[in-house]
Coordinates of C-alpha atoms in Angstrom, one line a residue:
X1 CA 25.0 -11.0 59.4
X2 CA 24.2 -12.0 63.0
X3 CA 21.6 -13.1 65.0
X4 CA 20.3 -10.4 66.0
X5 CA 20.3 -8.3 62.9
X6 CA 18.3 -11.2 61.3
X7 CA 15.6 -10.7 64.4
X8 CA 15.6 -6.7 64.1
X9 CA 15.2 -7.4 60.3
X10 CA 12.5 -10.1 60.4
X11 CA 10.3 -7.3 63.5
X12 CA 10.3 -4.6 61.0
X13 CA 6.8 -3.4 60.0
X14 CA 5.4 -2.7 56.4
X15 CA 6.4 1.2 55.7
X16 CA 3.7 3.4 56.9
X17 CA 0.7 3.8 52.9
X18 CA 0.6 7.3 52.5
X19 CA -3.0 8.5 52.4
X20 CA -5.0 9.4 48.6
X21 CA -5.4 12.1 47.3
X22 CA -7.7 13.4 44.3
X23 CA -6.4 15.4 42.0
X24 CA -8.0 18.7 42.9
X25 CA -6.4 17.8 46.6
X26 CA -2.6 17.5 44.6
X27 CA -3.0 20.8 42.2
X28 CA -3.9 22.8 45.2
X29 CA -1.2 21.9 47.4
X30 CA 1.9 23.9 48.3
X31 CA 4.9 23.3 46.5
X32 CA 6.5 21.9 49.9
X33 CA 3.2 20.6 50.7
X34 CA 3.5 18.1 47.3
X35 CA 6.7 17.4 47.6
X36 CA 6.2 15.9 51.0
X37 CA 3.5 13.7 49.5
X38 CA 5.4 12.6 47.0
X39 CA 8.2 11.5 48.7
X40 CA 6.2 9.5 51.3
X41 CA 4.7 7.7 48.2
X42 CA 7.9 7.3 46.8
X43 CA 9.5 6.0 49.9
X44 CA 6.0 3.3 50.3
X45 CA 6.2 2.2 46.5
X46 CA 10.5 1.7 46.9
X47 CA 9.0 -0.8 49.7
X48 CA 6.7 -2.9 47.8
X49 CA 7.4 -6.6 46.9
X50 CA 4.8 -7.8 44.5
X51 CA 3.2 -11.3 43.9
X52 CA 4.4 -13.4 41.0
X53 CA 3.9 -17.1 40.3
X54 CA 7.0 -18.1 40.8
X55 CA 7.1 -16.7 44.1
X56 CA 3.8 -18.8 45.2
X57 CA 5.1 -22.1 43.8
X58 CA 8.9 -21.8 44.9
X59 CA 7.2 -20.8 49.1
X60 CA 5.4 -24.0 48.9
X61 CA 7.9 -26.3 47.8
X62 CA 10.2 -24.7 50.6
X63 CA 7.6 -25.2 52.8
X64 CA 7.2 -28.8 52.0
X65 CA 10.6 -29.7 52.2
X66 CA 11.0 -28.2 55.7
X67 CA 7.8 -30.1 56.9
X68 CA 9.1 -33.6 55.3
X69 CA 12.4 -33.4 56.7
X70 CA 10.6 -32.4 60.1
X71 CA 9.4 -36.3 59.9
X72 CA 11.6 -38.4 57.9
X73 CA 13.8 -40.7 60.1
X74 CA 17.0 -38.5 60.9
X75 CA 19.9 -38.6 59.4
X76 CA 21.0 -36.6 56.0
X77 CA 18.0 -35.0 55.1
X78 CA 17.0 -33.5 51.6
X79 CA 18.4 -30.4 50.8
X80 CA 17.0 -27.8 48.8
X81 CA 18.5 -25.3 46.0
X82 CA 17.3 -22.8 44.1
X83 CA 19.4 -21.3 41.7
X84 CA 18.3 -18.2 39.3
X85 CA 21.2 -16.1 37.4
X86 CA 21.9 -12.6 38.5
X87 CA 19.3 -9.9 39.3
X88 CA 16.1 -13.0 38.9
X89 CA 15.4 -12.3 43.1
X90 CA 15.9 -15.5 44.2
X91 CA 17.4 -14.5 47.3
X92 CA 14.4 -11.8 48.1
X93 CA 12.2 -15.0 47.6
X94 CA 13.7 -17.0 49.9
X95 CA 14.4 -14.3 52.4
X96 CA 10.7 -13.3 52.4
X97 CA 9.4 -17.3 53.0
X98 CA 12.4 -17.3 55.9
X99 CA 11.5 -14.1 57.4
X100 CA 7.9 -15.6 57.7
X101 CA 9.2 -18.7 58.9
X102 CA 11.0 -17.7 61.6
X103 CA 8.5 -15.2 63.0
X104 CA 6.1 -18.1 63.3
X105 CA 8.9 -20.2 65.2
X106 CA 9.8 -18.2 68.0
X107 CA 5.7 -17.1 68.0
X108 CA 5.2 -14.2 70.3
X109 CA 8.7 -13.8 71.2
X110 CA 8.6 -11.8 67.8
X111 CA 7.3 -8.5 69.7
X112 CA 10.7 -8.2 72.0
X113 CA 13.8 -6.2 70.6
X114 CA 15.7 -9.2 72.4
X115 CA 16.1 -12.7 70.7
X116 CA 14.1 -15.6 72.7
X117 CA 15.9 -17.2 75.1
X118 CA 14.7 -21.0 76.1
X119 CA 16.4 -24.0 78.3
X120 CA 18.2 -26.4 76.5
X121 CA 18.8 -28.5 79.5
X122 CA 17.3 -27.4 83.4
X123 CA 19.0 -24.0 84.7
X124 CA 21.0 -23.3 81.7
X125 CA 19.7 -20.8 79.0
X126 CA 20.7 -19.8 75.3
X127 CA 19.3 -17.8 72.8
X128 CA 16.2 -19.7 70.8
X129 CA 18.3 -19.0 66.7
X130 CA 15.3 -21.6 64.9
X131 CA 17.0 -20.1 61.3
X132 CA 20.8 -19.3 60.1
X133 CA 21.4 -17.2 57.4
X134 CA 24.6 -16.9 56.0
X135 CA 26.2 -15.2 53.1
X136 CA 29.4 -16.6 51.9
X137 CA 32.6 -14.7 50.8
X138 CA 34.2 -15.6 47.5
X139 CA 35.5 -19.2 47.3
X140 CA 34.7 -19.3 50.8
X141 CA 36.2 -22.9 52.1
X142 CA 35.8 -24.7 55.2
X143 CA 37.6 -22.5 57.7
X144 CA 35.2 -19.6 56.3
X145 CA 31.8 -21.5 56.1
X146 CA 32.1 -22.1 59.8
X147 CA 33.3 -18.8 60.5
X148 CA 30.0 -17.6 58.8
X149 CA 27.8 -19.9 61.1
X150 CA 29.8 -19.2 64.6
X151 CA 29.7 -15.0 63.6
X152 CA 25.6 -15.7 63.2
X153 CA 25.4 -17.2 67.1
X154 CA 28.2 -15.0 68.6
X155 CA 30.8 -17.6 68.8
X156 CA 34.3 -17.5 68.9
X157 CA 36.3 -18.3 65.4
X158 CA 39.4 -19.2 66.2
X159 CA 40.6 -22.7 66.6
X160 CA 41.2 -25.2 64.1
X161 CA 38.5 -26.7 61.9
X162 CA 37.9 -29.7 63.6
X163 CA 37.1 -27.7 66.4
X164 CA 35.3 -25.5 64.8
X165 CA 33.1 -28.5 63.5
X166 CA 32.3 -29.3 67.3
X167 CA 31.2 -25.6 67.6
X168 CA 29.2 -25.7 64.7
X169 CA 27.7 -29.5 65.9
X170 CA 27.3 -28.3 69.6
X171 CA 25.5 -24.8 68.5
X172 CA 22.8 -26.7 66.6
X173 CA 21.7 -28.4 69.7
X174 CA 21.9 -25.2 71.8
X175 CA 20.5 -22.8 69.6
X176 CA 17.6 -25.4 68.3
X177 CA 18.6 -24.3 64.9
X178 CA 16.4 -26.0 62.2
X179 CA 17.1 -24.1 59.0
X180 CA 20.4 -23.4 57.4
X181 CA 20.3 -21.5 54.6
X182 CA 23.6 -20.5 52.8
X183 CA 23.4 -18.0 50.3
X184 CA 25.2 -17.5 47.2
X185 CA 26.2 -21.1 47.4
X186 CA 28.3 -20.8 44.1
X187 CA 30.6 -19.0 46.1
X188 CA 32.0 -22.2 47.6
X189 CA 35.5 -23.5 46.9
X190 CA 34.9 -26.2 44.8
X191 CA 37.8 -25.9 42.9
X192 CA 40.5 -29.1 42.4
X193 CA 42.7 -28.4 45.7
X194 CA 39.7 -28.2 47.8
X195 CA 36.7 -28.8 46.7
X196 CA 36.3 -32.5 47.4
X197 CA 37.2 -31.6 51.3
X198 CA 34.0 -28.3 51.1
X199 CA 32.0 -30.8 49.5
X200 CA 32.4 -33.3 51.9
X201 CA 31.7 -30.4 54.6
X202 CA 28.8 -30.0 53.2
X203 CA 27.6 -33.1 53.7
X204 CA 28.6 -33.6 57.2
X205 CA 27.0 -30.3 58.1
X206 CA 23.6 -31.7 56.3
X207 CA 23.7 -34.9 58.3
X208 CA 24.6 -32.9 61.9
X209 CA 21.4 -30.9 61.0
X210 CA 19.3 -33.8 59.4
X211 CA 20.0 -35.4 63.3
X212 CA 17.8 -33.0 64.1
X213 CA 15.3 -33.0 61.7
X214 CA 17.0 -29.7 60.2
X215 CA 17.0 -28.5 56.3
X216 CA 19.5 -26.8 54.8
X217 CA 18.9 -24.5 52.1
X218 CA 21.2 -23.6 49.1
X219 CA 20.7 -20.5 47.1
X220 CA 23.1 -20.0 44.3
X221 CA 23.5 -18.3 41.0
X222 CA 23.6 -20.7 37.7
X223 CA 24.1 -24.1 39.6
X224 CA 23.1 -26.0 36.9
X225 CA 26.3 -28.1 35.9
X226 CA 27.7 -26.8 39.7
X227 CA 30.1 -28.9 41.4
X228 CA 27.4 -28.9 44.2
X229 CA 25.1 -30.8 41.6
X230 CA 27.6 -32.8 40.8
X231 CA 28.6 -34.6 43.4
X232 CA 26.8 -37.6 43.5
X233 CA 25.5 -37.8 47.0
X234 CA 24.8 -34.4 47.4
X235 CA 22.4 -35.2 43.9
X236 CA 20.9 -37.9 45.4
X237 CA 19.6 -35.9 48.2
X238 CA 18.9 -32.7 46.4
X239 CA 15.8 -30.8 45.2
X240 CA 16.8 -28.9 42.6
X241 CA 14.4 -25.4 41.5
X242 CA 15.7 -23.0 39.0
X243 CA 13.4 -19.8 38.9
X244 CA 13.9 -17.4 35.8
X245 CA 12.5 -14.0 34.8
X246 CA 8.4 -13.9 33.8
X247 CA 7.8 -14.9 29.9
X248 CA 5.6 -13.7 27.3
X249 CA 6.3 -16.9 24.5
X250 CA 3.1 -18.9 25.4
X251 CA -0.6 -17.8 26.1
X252 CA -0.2 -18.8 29.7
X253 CA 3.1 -16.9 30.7
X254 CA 1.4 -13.8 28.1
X255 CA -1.8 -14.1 31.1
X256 CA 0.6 -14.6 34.2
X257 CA 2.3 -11.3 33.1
X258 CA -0.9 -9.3 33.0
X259 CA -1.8 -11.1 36.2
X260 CA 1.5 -9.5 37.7
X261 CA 1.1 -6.0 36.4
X262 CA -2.4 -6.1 37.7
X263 CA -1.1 -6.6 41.1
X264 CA 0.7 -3.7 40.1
X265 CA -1.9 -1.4 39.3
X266 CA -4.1 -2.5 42.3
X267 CA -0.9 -1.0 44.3
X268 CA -0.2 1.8 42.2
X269 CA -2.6 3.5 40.1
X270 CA -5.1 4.7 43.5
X271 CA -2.2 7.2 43.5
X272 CA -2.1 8.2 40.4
X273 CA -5.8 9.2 39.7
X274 CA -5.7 10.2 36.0
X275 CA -4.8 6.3 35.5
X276 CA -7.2 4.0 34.2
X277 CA -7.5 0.2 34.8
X278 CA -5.8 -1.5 32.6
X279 CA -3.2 0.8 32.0
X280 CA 0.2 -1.8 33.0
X281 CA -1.8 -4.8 32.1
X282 CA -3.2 -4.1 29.0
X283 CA -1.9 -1.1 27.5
X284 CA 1.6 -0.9 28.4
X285 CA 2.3 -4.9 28.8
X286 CA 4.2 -5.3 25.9
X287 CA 6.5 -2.1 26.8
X288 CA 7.2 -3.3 29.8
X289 CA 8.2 -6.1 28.9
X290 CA 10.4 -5.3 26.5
X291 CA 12.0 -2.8 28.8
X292 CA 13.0 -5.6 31.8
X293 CA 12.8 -9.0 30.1
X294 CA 10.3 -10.3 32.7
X295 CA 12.9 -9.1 35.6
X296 CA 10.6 -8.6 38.7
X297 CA 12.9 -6.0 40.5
X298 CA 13.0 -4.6 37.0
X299 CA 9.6 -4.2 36.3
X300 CA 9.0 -2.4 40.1
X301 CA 11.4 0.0 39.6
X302 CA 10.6 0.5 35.7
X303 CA 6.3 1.3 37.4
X304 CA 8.1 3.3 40.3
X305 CA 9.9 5.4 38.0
X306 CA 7.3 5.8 35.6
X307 CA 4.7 6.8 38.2
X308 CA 7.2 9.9 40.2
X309 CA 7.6 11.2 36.9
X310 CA 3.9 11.0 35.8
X311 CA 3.3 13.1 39.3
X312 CA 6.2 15.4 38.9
X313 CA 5.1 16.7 35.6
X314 CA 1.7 16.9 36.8
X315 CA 0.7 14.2 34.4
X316 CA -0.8 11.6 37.1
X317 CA -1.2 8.9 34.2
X318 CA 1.8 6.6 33.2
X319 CA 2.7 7.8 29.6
X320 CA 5.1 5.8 26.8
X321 CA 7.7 8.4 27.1
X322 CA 7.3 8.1 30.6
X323 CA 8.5 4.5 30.6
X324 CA 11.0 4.5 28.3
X325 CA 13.0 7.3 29.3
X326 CA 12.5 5.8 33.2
X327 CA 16.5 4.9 33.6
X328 CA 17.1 1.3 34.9
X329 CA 19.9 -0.5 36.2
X330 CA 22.9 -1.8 33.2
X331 CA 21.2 -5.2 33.0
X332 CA 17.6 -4.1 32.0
X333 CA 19.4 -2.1 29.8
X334 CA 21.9 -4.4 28.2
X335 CA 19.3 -6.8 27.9
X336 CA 16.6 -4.4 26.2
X337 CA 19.5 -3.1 23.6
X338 CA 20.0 -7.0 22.7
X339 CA 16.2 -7.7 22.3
X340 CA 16.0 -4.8 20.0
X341 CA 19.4 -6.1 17.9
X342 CA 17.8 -9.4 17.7
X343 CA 14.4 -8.1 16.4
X344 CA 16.1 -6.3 13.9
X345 CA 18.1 -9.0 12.7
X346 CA 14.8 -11.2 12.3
X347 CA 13.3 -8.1 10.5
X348 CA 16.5 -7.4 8.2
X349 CA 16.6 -12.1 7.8
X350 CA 12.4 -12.0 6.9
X351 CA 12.9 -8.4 4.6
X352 CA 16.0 -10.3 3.2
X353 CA 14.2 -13.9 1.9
X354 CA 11.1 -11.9 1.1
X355 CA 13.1 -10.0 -1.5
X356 CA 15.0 -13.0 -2.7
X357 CA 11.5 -14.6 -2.8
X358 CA 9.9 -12.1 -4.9
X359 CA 13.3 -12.0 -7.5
X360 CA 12.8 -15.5 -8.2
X361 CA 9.4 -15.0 -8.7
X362 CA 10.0 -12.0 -11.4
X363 CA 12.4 -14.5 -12.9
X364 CA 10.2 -16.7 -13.8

């Protein structure tokens, strides 16, 4: 990613809500009439991003961290990593705090297709980057991480890496670059040969921005046990969050998740007007559930799904068959076929010492 992709991406406004429309308004329709309507309201729910708990706590502790280091004395600042396994969102999270972020940095600079240009010293200009996102290759090392960072701001990449380093050093000052956020962290060479030296780079990088009063940002799948963790000054400065899919075990995740799918249906159900309240949040919770494992993306496009077929059959209500034969991606799935093998096996262990039980007690 550059620079200015990262700008276009952070201008872009909400898809365009399709209007309402009762259901009289649907059955009378055209055929090429309906399907225009649907699509638009397909294309507006593919674009949604819902509110979930995690999302609210995780934006404020970013926040926090990016105001601290804003006053502690400079130096190494604390860095920040959140770590979630594969197909949780962390990355969506953090993108959507950065995107807001950033579009409060540069202010109303935001409304120009060009990136803000300011004067780091009298009579000599450079684009205003407040926020670099990069996204490492596989066992990306030194060489690579810098080439990441200098690709961002336009620079060249050639040289060797000490060089380098003084490009990377001499661009934070330039570019008034306060946030670093590297993503897919667990990507980083830490392996025996050269791990010690990316770790190390790591650091230094931390300190050059911590001089001025910059966070960095880690986002990684299953850090915990990481190299990155590991090492011992990188721990001592490190804020560690791990986010995980919603659950269902206690009474207060069990009201979170029907909080979430009520979001949902506030969203959703206007356009499908045979739907009652309640439908997601009480009726279906369980089934949904079950189906995505608490898997935010999941669940959106489990309810997306679920709702084009409920208007395709003329339906307009989300139905059971409706959400169980919505196809989802091979994790949901996976997941959702080892659920069911472990309920069995409870039911098979409970059916198993309840006839044991009840032979002992004939025996006697």
């Amino acid at each position: 990613m550059k620079a200015e992709l990262w700008h276009s991406h952070a201008r872009e406004e909400p898809y365009p809500q399709p209007g309402i429309h009762t259901l009289e308004e649907l059955r009378a329709m055209s055929p090429a009439a309906r399907m225009r309507v649907l699509r638009a309201q397909r294309l507006w729910m593919t674009s949604l991003q819902f509110d979930w708990p995690q999302q609210h706590r995780l934006h404020q502790m970013l926040t926090e961290c990016v105001e601290d280091n804003e006053v502690l004395g400079h130096g190494a600042k604390e860095i920040f990593a959140v770590d979630a396994e594969y197909g949780v969102g962390k990355s969506t999270l953090v993108r959507q705090w950065a995107i807001r972020l950033y579009r409060e940095a540069v202010g109303e600079a935001i409304d120009s297709p060009q990136i803000p240009v300011w004067e780091p010293r009298p009579g000599v200009h450079a684009h205003h980057v407040p926020l670099v996102w990069v996204n490492l290759a596989s066992a990306a090392n030194i060489k690579e991480f810098n080439t990441a960072i200098l690709e961002y701001l336009g620079y060249p990449v050639s040289g060797t890496i000490r060089s380098m380093n003084l490009r990377v050093a001499d661009a934070l000052d330039r570019h008034r670059i306060r946030l670093l956020i590297i993503d897919d962290a667990h990507l980083l060479n830490t392996r025996p040969m050269q791990g010690h030296d990316v770790l190390d780079h790591i650091k230094h990088i931390n300190t050059e921005l911590g001089e001025r009063d910059g966070t960095m940002i880690l986002v990684g799948a299953q850090l915990d046990g990481h190299p990155i963790l590991e090492d011992p000054q990188i721990g001592a400065r490190l804020r560690y969050v791990p986010i995980g899919p919603m659950g269902i075990d206690t009474a207060t995740e069990r009201s979170q998740w029907q909080h979430f799918l009520y979001g949902i249906e506030q969203r959703i159900l206007p356009y499908l007007p045979r739907a009652q309240p309640g439908l997601l949040a009480g009726q279906h919770a369980p089934r949904i559930w079950r189906r995505t494992q608490g898997y935010v993306g999941d669940v959106a496009e489990l309810v997306r799904r679920a709702a084009r077929a409920a208007a395709e059959d003329d339906r307009w209500t989300i139905t059971v068959d409706h959400l169980e034969n919505a196809d989802l991606k091979e994790r949901a799935k996976r997941h959702a076929m080892a659920e069911q093998r472990h309920k069995e096996q409870v039911a098979q262990a409970m059916a198993k010492n309840a006839k044991k039980s009840a032979a002992k007690q004939a025996a006697r």
